[in-house]
Amino acid sequence: MTDQLSPARLAALSLLAGIAAAAPCRAQVGLGGKDVRVKVDWIEGRAVRDGMFELGPGEYGRRFRCGGIRRFYEIHVPASYDKTKATPVVLVLHGGGSYPDAVRYESGMDAVADKNGFISVYPAGTNNRLLLRDRLLLWNDGRAKQDGSHMKVDDVAFIRELLDDLPKYFHVDASRVFACGYSNGAQMTYVLAQRLSDRIAAIAAVAGQRPCDQIY
């Protein structure tokens, strides 16, 4: 017979998990306890001066408000980056319940960017939890929730604004912007292919089908 947790015990365990994930040590749940945080420099203001891009290779992050929600994304710029040359970009979308640092670790896309000379960008989804604004994130891929309702967050608008924001800091080749994703992130790439075909050159989806009830 399988042991079952009482509702009270289950609630207590859930609360403890939330507190542990939100603690200053930032334990990385679901990755074998491995701390996969990437130290980024958060960019504020503009980074183009006198027509020249100020920022070079490194790890960066950006925060801005979109649709009344505070959003963020992380950026890996390879050592081969040349400010004078337009550089391709690959958006890497995390799966449901994940976050940018996790998909960076799981995909190894930073190393691929280093080898092939593109900027890898890791957008963050959203959640409605008070404790974990940067963890347990989801993408609004257009599917209805179990109760039949839909997410209100406009993630297409977020990605569009991200693509407008990134060239303020880096010399981006707008004709070579690609998107890939895993699971819920893969499903979001289908939405981007449909809604942002003028901005996204191609997509790659891993372990995520295109939902038939997509509202986009």
Coordinates of C-alpha atoms in Angstrom, one line a residue:
M1 CA 0.0 0.0 0.0
T2 CA 1.3 3.4 -0.9
D3 CA 1.7 5.9 2.0
Q4 CA -0.3 9.1 1.5
L5 CA 0.5 12.4 3.1
S6 CA -2.3 14.1 5.0
P7 CA -3.3 17.5 3.6
A8 CA -1.8 19.3 6.6
R9 CA 1.6 17.5 6.2
L10 CA 1.6 18.1 2.5
A11 CA 0.9 21.8 3.0
A12 CA 3.8 22.0 5.6
L13 CA 6.2 20.3 3.2
S14 CA 5.1 22.7 0.4
L15 CA 5.7 25.7 2.6
L16 CA 9.2 24.4 3.7
A17 CA 10.1 23.9 0.0
G18 CA 9.0 27.4 -0.8
I19 CA 11.0 28.9 2.1
A20 CA 14.1 26.9 1.2
A21 CA 13.9 28.0 -2.5
A22 CA 13.5 31.7 -1.4
A23 CA 16.3 31.6 1.2
P24 CA 19.4 33.6 0.6
C25 CA 21.4 30.5 -0.2
R26 CA 19.2 30.0 -3.3
A27 CA 19.2 26.2 -3.2
Q28 CA 18.5 25.0 -6.7
V29 CA 15.6 22.6 -6.4
G30 CA 15.4 20.0 -9.2
L31 CA 19.1 20.2 -10.2
G32 CA 20.5 17.8 -7.6
G33 CA 21.2 20.6 -5.2
K34 CA 23.7 22.1 -7.6
D35 CA 24.0 25.9 -7.4
V36 CA 23.7 27.0 -11.0
R37 CA 23.4 30.7 -10.5
V38 CA 25.3 32.9 -13.0
K39 CA 26.6 36.2 -11.6
V40 CA 25.4 38.8 -14.0
D41 CA 25.9 42.6 -14.3
W42 CA 22.5 44.2 -14.3
I43 CA 22.4 46.9 -17.0
E44 CA 20.8 50.2 -16.2
G45 CA 20.2 53.0 -18.7
R46 CA 21.5 53.1 -22.2
A47 CA 24.8 51.6 -23.3
V48 CA 25.3 53.2 -26.7
R49 CA 27.3 56.4 -26.6
D50 CA 28.2 58.4 -29.7
G51 CA 27.0 55.6 -31.9
M52 CA 29.3 53.0 -30.3
F53 CA 28.2 50.1 -28.1
E54 CA 29.8 50.4 -24.7
L55 CA 29.5 46.8 -23.5
G56 CA 31.7 43.8 -24.5
P57 CA 31.8 40.1 -23.7
G58 CA 30.4 39.0 -20.4
E59 CA 27.3 38.0 -18.4
Y60 CA 24.5 40.6 -18.2
G61 CA 20.9 41.0 -17.1
R62 CA 18.1 43.4 -17.8
R63 CA 15.0 44.3 -15.9
F64 CA 12.0 46.3 -17.2
R65 CA 8.3 46.5 -16.8
C66 CA 6.0 45.1 -19.4
G67 CA 2.2 45.0 -19.0
G68 CA 2.6 46.3 -15.5
I69 CA 4.8 43.3 -14.5
R70 CA 8.5 43.4 -13.7
R71 CA 10.2 41.2 -16.2
F72 CA 13.9 40.2 -16.7
Y73 CA 16.2 38.3 -19.0
E74 CA 19.9 37.2 -18.9
I75 CA 22.5 37.6 -21.6
H76 CA 25.7 35.7 -22.4
V77 CA 28.0 37.5 -24.8
P78 CA 30.9 35.3 -26.0
A79 CA 34.5 36.3 -25.9
S80 CA 34.6 36.5 -29.7
Y81 CA 32.0 39.3 -29.7
D82 CA 33.0 42.3 -31.8
K83 CA 31.1 45.5 -31.2
T84 CA 31.6 46.6 -34.8
K85 CA 29.9 43.5 -36.2
A86 CA 26.2 42.6 -36.2
T87 CA 25.9 39.4 -34.1
P88 CA 23.2 36.6 -34.3
V89 CA 21.0 36.0 -31.2
V90 CA 19.5 32.8 -29.9
L91 CA 16.6 33.1 -27.4
V92 CA 16.6 30.1 -25.0
L93 CA 13.2 29.6 -23.2
H94 CA 13.1 27.6 -20.0
G95 CA 10.5 24.9 -19.4
G96 CA 7.4 25.3 -17.1
G97 CA 8.4 25.6 -13.4
S98 CA 12.0 26.5 -14.3
Y99 CA 14.0 29.7 -14.7
P100 CA 16.8 31.2 -16.8
D101 CA 19.8 29.9 -14.8
A102 CA 18.4 26.4 -14.9
V103 CA 18.0 26.2 -18.6
R104 CA 21.5 27.8 -19.0
Y105 CA 22.9 24.9 -17.0
E106 CA 20.7 22.2 -18.6
S107 CA 21.2 23.3 -22.2
G108 CA 24.9 24.2 -22.1
M109 CA 24.0 27.0 -24.6
D110 CA 26.6 29.4 -23.3
A111 CA 29.3 27.0 -24.5
V112 CA 27.5 26.6 -27.9
A113 CA 27.4 30.4 -28.2
D114 CA 31.1 30.6 -27.4
K115 CA 31.9 28.1 -30.1
N116 CA 29.7 29.6 -32.8
G117 CA 29.8 33.3 -32.1
F118 CA 26.3 34.3 -31.2
I119 CA 24.7 36.0 -28.2
S120 CA 22.6 33.6 -26.0
V121 CA 19.6 35.3 -24.3
Y122 CA 17.5 33.7 -21.5
P123 CA 14.1 35.3 -21.0
A124 CA 12.2 34.7 -17.8
G125 CA 8.5 33.7 -17.6
T126 CA 6.3 34.7 -14.7
N127 CA 4.4 33.3 -11.8
N128 CA 1.8 34.5 -9.3
R129 CA 3.7 33.6 -6.2
L130 CA 4.8 36.2 -3.7
L131 CA 7.9 34.4 -2.5
L132 CA 9.4 33.2 -5.8
R133 CA 9.3 35.9 -8.4
D134 CA 12.3 34.5 -10.2
R135 CA 11.6 30.7 -9.8
L136 CA 8.9 28.3 -10.8
L137 CA 8.2 30.4 -13.9
L138 CA 5.7 29.7 -16.7
W139 CA 5.1 30.9 -20.3
N140 CA 1.6 31.8 -21.5
D141 CA 1.7 29.6 -24.6
G142 CA -2.1 30.1 -25.2
R143 CA -3.4 26.9 -23.7
A144 CA -6.3 26.9 -21.3
K145 CA -5.6 26.0 -17.7
Q146 CA -7.4 23.1 -16.0
D147 CA -10.2 25.3 -14.9
G148 CA -10.7 26.5 -18.5
S149 CA -9.3 30.0 -17.8
H150 CA -6.3 31.5 -19.6
M151 CA -3.2 33.2 -18.3
K152 CA -3.4 37.0 -18.5
V153 CA 0.3 37.6 -19.1
D154 CA 1.2 38.7 -22.7
D155 CA 4.5 37.0 -23.2
V156 CA 4.5 37.9 -26.9
A157 CA 4.6 41.5 -25.9
F158 CA 7.5 40.7 -23.5
I159 CA 9.6 39.0 -26.1
R160 CA 8.9 41.8 -28.6
E161 CA 10.0 44.4 -26.1
L162 CA 13.1 42.3 -25.2
L163 CA 14.0 42.3 -28.9
D164 CA 13.6 46.1 -29.0
D165 CA 15.7 46.4 -25.8
L166 CA 18.6 44.2 -26.6
P167 CA 20.0 46.3 -29.5
K168 CA 20.3 49.3 -27.2
Y169 CA 23.3 47.4 -25.6
F170 CA 24.7 45.0 -28.2
H171 CA 25.3 45.0 -31.9
V172 CA 22.5 42.6 -32.9
D173 CA 21.9 41.1 -36.4
A174 CA 18.1 41.6 -36.5
S175 CA 17.9 39.2 -39.5
R176 CA 19.4 36.4 -37.5
V177 CA 17.4 36.1 -34.3
F178 CA 16.4 32.6 -33.4
A179 CA 14.3 31.0 -30.6
C180 CA 14.5 27.6 -29.0
G181 CA 12.8 26.1 -25.9
Y182 CA 12.1 23.1 -23.8
S183 CA 8.6 21.8 -22.9
N184 CA 6.5 24.9 -22.0
G185 CA 9.3 27.0 -23.5
A186 CA 9.1 24.9 -26.7
Q187 CA 5.4 25.5 -26.9
M188 CA 6.1 29.2 -26.5
T189 CA 8.4 29.1 -29.5
Y190 CA 5.5 28.0 -31.7
V191 CA 3.6 31.1 -30.5
L192 CA 6.6 33.3 -31.4
A193 CA 6.8 31.7 -34.8
Q194 CA 3.2 32.6 -35.4
R195 CA 3.1 36.0 -33.8
L196 CA 6.6 37.3 -34.3
S197 CA 7.5 35.9 -37.7
D198 CA 8.9 39.3 -38.6
R199 CA 11.4 39.2 -35.8
I200 CA 12.2 35.4 -35.4
A201 CA 14.0 33.8 -38.3
A202 CA 13.6 30.2 -37.1
I203 CA 12.7 28.1 -34.0
A204 CA 13.7 24.8 -32.5
A205 CA 11.3 23.1 -30.1
V206 CA 12.3 20.3 -27.7
A207 CA 9.7 18.1 -26.0
G208 CA 6.9 20.4 -26.6
Q209 CA 4.0 20.1 -29.0
R210 CA 2.0 22.8 -30.5
P211 CA -1.3 22.9 -28.6
C212 CA -4.5 22.7 -30.7
D213 CA -6.4 25.1 -28.4
Q214 CA -3.9 27.9 -28.7
I215 CA -5.7 31.3 -28.3
Y216 CA -3.0 33.4 -29.9

